[in-house]
mmCIF file of C-alpha atoms and ligand atoms in Angstrom:
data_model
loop_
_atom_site.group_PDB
_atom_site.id
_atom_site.type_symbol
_atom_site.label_atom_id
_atom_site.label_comp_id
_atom_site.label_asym_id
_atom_site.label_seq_id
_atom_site.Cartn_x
_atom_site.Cartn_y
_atom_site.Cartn_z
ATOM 1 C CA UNK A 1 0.000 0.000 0.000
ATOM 2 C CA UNK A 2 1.555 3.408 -0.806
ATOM 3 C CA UNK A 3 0.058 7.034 -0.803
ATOM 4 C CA UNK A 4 0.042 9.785 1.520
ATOM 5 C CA UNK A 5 -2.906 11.053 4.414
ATOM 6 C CA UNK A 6 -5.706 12.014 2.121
ATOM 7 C CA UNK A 7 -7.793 15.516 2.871
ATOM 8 C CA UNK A 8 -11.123 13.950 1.749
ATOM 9 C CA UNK A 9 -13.939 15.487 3.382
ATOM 10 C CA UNK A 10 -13.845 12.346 6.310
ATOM 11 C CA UNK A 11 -9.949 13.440 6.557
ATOM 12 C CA UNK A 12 -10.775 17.237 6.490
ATOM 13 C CA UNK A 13 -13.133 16.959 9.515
ATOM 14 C CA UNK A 14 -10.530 14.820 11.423
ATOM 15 C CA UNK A 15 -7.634 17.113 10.742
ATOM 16 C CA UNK A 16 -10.501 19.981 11.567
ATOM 17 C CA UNK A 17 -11.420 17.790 14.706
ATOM 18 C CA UNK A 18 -7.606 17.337 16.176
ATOM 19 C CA UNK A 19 -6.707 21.347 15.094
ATOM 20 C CA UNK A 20 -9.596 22.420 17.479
ATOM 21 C CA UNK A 21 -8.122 20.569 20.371
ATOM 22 C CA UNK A 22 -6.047 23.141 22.984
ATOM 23 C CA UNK A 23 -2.626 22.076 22.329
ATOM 24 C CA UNK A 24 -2.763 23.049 18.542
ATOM 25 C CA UNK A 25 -5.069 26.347 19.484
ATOM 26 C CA UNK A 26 -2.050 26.893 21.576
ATOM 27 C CA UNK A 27 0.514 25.997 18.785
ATOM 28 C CA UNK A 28 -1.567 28.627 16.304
ATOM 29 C CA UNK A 29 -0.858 30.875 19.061
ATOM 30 C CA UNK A 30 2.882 30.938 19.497
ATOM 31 C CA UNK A 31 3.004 30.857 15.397
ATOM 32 C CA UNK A 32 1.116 34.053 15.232
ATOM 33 C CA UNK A 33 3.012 35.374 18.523
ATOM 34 C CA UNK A 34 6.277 35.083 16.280
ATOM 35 C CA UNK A 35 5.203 36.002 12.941
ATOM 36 C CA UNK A 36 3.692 39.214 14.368
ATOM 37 C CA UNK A 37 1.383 40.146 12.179
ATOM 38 C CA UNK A 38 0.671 43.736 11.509
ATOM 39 C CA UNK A 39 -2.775 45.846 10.609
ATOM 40 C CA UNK A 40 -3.578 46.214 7.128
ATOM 41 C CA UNK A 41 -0.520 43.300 5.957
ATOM 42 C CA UNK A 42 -0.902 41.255 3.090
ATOM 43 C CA UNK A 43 -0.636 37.180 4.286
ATOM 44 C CA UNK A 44 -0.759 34.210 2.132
ATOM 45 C CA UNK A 45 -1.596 30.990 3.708
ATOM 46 C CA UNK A 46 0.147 27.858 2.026
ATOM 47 C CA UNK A 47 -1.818 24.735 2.328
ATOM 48 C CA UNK A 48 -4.161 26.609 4.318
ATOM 49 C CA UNK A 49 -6.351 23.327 5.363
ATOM 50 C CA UNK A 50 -9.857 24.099 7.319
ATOM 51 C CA UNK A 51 -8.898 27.778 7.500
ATOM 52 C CA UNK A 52 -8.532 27.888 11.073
ATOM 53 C CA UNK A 53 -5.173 30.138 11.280
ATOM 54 C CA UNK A 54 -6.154 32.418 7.959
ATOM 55 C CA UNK A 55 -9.411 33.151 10.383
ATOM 56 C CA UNK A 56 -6.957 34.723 13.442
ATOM 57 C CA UNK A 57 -4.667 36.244 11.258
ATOM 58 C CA UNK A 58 -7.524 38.055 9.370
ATOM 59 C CA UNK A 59 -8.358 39.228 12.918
ATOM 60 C CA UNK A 60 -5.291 40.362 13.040
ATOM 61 C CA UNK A 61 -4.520 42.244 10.142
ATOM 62 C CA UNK A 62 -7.663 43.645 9.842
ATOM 63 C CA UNK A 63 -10.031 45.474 7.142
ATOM 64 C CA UNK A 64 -6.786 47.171 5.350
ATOM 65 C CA UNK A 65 -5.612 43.837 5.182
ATOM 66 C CA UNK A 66 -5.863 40.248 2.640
ATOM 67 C CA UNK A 67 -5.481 36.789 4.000
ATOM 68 C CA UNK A 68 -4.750 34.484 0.558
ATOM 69 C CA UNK A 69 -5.772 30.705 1.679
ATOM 70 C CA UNK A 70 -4.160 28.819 -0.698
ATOM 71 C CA UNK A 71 -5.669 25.290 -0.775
ATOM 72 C CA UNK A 72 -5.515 21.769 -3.368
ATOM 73 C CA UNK A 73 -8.271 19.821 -1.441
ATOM 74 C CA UNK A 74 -11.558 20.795 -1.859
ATOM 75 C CA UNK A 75 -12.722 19.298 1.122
ATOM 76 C CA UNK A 76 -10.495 21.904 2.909
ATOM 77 C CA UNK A 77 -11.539 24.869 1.157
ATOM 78 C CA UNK A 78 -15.210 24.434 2.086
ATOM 79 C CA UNK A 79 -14.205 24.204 5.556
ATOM 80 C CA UNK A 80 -12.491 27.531 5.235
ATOM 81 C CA UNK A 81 -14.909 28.782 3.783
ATOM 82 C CA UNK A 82 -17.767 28.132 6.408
ATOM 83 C CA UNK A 83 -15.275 29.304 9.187
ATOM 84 C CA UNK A 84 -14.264 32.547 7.617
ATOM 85 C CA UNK A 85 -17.816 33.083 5.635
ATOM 86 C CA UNK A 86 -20.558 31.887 7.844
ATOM 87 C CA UNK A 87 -21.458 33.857 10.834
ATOM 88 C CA UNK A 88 -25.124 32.094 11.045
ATOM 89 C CA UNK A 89 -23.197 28.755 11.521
ATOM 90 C CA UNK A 90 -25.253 26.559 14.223
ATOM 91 C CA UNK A 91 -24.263 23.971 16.343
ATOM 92 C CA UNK A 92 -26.441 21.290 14.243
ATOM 93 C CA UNK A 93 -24.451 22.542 11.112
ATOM 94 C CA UNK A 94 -21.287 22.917 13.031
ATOM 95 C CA UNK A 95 -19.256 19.771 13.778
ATOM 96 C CA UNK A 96 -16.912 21.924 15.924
ATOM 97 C CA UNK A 97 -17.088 25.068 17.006
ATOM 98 C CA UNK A 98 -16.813 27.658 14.588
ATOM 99 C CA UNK A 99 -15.584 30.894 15.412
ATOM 100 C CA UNK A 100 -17.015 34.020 12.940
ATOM 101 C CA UNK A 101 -15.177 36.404 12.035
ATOM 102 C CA UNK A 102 -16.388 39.704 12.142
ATOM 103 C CA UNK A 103 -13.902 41.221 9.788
ATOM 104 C CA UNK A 104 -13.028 38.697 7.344
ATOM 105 C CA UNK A 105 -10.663 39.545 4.509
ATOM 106 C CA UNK A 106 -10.428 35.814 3.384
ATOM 107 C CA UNK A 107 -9.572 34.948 -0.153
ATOM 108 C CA UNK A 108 -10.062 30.781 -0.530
ATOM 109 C CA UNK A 109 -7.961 30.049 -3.618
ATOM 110 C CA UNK A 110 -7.399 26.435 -5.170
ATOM 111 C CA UNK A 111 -3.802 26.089 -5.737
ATOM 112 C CA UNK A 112 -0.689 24.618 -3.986
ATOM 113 C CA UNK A 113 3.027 25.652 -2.836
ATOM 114 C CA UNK A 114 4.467 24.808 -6.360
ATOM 115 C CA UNK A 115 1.596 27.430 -8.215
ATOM 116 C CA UNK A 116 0.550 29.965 -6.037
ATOM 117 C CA UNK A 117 -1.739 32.047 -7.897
ATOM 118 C CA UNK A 118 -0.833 35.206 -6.619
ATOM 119 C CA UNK A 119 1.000 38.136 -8.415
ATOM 120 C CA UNK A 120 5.136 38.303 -7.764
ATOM 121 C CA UNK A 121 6.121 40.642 -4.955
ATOM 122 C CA UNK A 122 2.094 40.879 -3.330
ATOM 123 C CA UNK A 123 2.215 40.113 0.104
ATOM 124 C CA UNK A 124 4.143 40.858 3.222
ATOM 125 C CA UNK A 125 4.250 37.934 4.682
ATOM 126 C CA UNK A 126 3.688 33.979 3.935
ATOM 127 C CA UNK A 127 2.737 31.031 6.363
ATOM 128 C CA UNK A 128 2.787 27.282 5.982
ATOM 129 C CA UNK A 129 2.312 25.215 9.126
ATOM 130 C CA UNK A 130 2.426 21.514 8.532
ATOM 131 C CA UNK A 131 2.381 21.893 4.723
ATOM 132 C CA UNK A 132 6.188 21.465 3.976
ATOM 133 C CA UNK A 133 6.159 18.188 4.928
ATOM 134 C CA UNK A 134 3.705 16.484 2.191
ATOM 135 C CA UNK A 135 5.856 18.297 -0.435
ATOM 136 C CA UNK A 136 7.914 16.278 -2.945
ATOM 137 C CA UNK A 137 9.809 19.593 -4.011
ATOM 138 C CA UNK A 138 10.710 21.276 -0.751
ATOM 139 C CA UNK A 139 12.970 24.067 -2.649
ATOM 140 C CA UNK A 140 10.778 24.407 -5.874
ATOM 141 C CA UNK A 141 7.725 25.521 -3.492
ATOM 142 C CA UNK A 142 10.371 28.028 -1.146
ATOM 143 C CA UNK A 143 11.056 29.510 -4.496
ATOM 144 C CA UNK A 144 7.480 29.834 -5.432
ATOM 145 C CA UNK A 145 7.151 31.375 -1.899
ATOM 146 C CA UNK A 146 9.579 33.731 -2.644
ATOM 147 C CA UNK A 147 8.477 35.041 -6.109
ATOM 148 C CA UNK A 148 4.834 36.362 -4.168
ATOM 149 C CA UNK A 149 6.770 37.576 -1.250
ATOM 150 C CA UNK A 150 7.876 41.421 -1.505
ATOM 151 C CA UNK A 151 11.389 42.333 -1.034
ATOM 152 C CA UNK A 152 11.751 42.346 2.705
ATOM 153 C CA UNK A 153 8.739 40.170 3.099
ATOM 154 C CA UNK A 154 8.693 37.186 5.791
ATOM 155 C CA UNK A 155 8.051 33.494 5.669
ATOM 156 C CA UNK A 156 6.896 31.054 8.854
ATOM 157 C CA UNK A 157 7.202 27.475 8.121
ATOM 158 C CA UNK A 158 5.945 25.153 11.095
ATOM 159 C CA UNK A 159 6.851 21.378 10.621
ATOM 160 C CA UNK A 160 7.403 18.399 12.726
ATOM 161 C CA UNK A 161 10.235 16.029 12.854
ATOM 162 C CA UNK A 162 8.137 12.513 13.605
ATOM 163 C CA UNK A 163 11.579 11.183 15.466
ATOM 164 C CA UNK A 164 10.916 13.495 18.324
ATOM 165 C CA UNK A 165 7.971 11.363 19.263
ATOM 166 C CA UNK A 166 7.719 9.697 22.811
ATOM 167 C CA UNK A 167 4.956 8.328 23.013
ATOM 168 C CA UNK A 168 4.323 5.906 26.245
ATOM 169 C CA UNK A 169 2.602 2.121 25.711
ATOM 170 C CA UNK A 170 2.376 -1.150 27.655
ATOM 171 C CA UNK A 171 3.915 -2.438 24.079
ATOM 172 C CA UNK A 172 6.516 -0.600 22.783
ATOM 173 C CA UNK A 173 7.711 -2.665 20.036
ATOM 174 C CA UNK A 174 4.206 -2.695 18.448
ATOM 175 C CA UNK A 175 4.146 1.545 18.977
ATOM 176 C CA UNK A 176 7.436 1.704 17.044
ATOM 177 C CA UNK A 177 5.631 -0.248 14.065
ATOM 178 C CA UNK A 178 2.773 1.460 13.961
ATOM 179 C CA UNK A 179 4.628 4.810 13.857
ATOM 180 C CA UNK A 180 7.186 3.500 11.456
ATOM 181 C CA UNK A 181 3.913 2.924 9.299
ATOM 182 C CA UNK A 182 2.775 6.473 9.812
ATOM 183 C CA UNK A 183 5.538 7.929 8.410
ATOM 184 C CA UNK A 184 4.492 6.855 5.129
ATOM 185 C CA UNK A 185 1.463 9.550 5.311
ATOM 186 C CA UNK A 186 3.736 12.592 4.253
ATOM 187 C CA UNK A 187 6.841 13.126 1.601
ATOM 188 C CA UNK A 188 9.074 13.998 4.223
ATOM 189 C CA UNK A 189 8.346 13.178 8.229
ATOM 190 C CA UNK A 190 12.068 14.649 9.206
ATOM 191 C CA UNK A 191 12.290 17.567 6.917
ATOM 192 C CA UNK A 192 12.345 20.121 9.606
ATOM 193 C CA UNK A 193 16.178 18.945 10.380
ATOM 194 C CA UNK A 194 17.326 20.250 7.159
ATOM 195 C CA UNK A 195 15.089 22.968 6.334
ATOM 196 C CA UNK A 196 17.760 25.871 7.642
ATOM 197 C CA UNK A 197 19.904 24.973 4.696
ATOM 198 C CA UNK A 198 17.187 24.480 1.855
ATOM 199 C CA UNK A 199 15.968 28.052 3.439
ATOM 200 C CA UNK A 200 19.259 29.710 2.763
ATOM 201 C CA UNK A 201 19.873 27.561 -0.827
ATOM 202 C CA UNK A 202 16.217 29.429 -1.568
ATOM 203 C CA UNK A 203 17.796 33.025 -1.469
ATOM 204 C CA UNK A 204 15.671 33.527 2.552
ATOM 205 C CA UNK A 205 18.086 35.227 5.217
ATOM 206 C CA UNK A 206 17.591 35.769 8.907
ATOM 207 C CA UNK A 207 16.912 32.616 9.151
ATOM 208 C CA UNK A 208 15.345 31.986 13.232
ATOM 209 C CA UNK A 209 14.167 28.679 14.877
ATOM 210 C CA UNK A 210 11.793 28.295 17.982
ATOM 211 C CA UNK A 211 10.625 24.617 18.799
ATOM 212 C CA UNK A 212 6.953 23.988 19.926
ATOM 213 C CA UNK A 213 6.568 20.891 22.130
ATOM 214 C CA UNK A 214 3.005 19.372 22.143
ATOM 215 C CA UNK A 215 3.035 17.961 25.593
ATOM 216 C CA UNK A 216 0.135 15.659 27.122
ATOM 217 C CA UNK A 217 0.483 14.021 30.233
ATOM 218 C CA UNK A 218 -2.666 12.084 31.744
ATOM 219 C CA UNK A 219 -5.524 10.700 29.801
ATOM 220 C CA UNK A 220 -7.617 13.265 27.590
ATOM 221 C CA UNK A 221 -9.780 12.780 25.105
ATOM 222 C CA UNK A 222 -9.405 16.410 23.832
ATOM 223 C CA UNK A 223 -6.070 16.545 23.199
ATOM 224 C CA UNK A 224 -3.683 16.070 20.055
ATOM 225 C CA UNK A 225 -2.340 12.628 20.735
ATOM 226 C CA UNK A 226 -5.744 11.315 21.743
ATOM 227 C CA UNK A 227 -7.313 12.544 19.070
ATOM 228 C CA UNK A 228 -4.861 11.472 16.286
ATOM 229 C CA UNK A 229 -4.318 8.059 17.166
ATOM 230 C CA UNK A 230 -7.975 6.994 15.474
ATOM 231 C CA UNK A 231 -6.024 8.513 12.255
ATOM 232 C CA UNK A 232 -2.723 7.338 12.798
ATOM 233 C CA UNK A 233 -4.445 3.663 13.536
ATOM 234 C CA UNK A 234 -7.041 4.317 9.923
ATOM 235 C CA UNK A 235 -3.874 5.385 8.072
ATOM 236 C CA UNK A 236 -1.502 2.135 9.276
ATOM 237 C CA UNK A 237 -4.061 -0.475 8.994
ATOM 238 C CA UNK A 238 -3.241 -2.809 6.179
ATOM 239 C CA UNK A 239 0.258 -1.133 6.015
ATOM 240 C CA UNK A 240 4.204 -3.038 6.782
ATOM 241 C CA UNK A 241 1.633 -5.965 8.287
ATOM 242 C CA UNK A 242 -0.321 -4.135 10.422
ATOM 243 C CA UNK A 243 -3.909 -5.623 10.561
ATOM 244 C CA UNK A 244 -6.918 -4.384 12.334
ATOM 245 C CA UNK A 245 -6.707 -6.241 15.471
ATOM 246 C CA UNK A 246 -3.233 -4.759 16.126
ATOM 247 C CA UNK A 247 -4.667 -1.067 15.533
ATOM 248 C CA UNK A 248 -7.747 -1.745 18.203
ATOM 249 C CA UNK A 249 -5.065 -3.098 20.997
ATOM 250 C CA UNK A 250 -3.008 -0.414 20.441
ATOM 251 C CA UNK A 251 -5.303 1.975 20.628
ATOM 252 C CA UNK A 252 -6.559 0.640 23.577
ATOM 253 C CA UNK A 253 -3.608 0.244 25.579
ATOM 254 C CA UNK A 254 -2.474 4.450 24.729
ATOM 255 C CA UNK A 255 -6.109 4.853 25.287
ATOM 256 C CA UNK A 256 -6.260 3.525 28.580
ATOM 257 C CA UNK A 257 -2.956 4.880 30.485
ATOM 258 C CA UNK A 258 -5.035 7.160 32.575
ATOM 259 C CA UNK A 259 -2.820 9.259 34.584
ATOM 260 C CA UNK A 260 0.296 7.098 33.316
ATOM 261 C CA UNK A 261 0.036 8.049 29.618
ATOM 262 C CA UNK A 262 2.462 9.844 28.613
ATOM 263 C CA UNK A 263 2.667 12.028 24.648
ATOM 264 C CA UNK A 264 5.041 14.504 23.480
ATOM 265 C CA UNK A 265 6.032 15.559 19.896
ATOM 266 C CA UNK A 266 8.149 19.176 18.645
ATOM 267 C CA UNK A 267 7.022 21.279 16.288
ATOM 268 C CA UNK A 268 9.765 23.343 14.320
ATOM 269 C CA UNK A 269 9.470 26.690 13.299
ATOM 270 C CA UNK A 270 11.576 28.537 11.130
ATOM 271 C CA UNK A 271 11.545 32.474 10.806
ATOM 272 C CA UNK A 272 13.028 33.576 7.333
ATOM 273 C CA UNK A 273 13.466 36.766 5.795
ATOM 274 C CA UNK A 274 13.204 37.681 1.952
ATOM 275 C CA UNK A 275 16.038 40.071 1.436
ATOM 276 C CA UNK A 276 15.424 43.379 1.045
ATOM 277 C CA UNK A 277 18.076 43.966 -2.449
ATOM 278 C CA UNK A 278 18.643 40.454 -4.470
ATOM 279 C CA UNK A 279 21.934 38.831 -3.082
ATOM 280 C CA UNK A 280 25.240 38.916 -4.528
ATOM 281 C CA UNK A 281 25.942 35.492 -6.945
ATOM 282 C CA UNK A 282 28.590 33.385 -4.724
ATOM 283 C CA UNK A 283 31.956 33.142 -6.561
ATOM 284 C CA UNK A 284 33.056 30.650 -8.731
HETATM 285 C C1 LIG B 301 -1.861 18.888 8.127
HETATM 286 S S1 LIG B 301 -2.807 19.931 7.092
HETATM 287 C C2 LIG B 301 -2.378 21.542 7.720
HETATM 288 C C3 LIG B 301 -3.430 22.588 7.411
HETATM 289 C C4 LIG B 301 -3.136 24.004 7.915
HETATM 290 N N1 LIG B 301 -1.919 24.546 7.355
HETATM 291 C C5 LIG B 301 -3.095 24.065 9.413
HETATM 292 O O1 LIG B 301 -1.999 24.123 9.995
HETATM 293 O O2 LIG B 301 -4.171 24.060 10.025
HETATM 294 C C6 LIG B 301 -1.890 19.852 5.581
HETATM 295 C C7 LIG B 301 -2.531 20.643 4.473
HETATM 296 O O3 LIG B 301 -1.589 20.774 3.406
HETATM 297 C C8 LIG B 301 -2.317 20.678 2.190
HETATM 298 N N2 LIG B 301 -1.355 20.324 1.143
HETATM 299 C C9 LIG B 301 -0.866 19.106 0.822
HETATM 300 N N3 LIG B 301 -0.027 19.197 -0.228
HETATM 301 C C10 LIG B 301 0.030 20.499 -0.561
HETATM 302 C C11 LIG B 301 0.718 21.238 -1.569
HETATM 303 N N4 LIG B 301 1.533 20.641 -2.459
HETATM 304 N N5 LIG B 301 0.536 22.574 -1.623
HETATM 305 C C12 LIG B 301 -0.276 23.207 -0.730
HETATM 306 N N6 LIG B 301 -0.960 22.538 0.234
HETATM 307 C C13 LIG B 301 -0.809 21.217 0.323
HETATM 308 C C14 LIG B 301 -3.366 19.622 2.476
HETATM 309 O O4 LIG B 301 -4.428 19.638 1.533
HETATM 310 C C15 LIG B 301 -3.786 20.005 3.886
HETATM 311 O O5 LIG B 301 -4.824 20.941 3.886
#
């Protein structure tokens, strides 16, 4: 079996489902804390899923301002769409909370990181949290990136580096396969570790790094780990000999750690700056 995690509508309500949990609300935080985000800035929004950080930053910058949510599945973009479009959203209609905006300038766009259909040199600043990583051609889509961006402009990439998983079972032998299965659902599960150099290779300078743990200790259902392991265990099933009865007891033994279990996972960001005059050609 080969393919990556698909963002069919079933997949864009889990991802939707697990982003709404508070230790990714919390993660959306700190990303927006460090991008800093201006009134009345132009943002694009690469791989943009269920809209839920292209709704806070439109808070943030404002009626002066354009959020671009740039989006291939279309699953995804009707997700944005309700969240940033919708005030009259109910809780029937509403599979998790929705949050209106009351000032929301939203573009959904179809497109991806290697075509962004925006004009060169037309925003201020670009985002692409957990994107990178299902991206065959890491530098061809930091050069797209940097064709929109103006001169001076910033880019925020947010990725995760699946290694720095600990994640606490009564079998860890069957853990490490499942996992080792999982990181067939993206192009790259370790790319944050060289991203710094494919930055710089791209022409971005000022290149900064902050690491986001995700961190859950105890049993809760509303949490990332708890949350993800019904997709981790959907994705591996009928993967490297994995069969269904090893997904249920696996799920049931991280399932039912109560105050033993035990989940943590970093999130990379990197910080990078477009520069301001081309740079010089490197010698030879
Ligand atoms: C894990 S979700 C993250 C969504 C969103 N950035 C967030 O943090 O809430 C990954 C998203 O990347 C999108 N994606 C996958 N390949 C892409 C590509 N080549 N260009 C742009 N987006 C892509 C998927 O459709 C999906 O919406």
């Amino acid at each position: 079996m080969s393919g990556m995690l698909q963002f069919d509508e079933a997949g864009a309500r889990r991802l939707e489902a697990v982003y709404t949990t508070p230790d990714v609300v919390g993660q959306r935080r700190e990303v927006r804390r460090i991008l800093g985000l201006r009134p009345g800035e132009h943002v694009v929004d690469v791989g943009a899923g269920p809209g839920l950080l292209a709704a806070e930053m439109a808070a943030e910058v404002g009626p002066a301002g354009r959020v671009h949510a740039v989006e291939p599945s279309e699953s995804m973009r009707a997700l944005a769409a309700a969240r940033t479009r919708a005030p009259a959203a109910t809780p029937e209609t509403a599979p998790v909370e929705i949050a209106p905006v009351e000032i929301a300038p939203v573009e959904i766009m179809a497109g991806s990181a290697d075509a962004l259909p925006l004009p060169d040199a037309s925003v201020d600043a670009a985002v692409s949290t957990q994107v990178l990583e299902y991206v065959a051609d890491v530098p061809g889509a930091l050069a797209e990136v940097r064709r929109v961006l103006r001169p001076g402009g910033r880019l925020l990439v947010l990725d995760t580096d699946w290694d720095s998983i600990v994640w606490h079972s009564r079998d860890a032998a069957r853990t490490a396969r499942i996992l080792a299965a999982w990181d067939e659902h993206l192009a790259d599960p370790h790319l944050p570790r060289t991203l710094a150099p494919t930055l710089r290779a791209a022409g971005f300078t000022q290149v900064r790094t902050h690491v986001l743990p995700l961190l859950n200790v105890g049993y809760d259902p509303n949490t990332f780990s708890a949350m993800n392991a019904s997709t981790i265990g959907a994705f591996v099933t009928g993967r490297a000999g994995i069969d269904d009865a090893d997904v249920r007891d696996w799920i049931d033994d991280v399932t039912s750690l109560g105050d033993a279990a035990f989940f943590s996972l970093n999130r990379y960001v990197f910080l990078a700056s477009k520069p301001v005059r081309p740079l010089p050609a490197s010698p030879g």
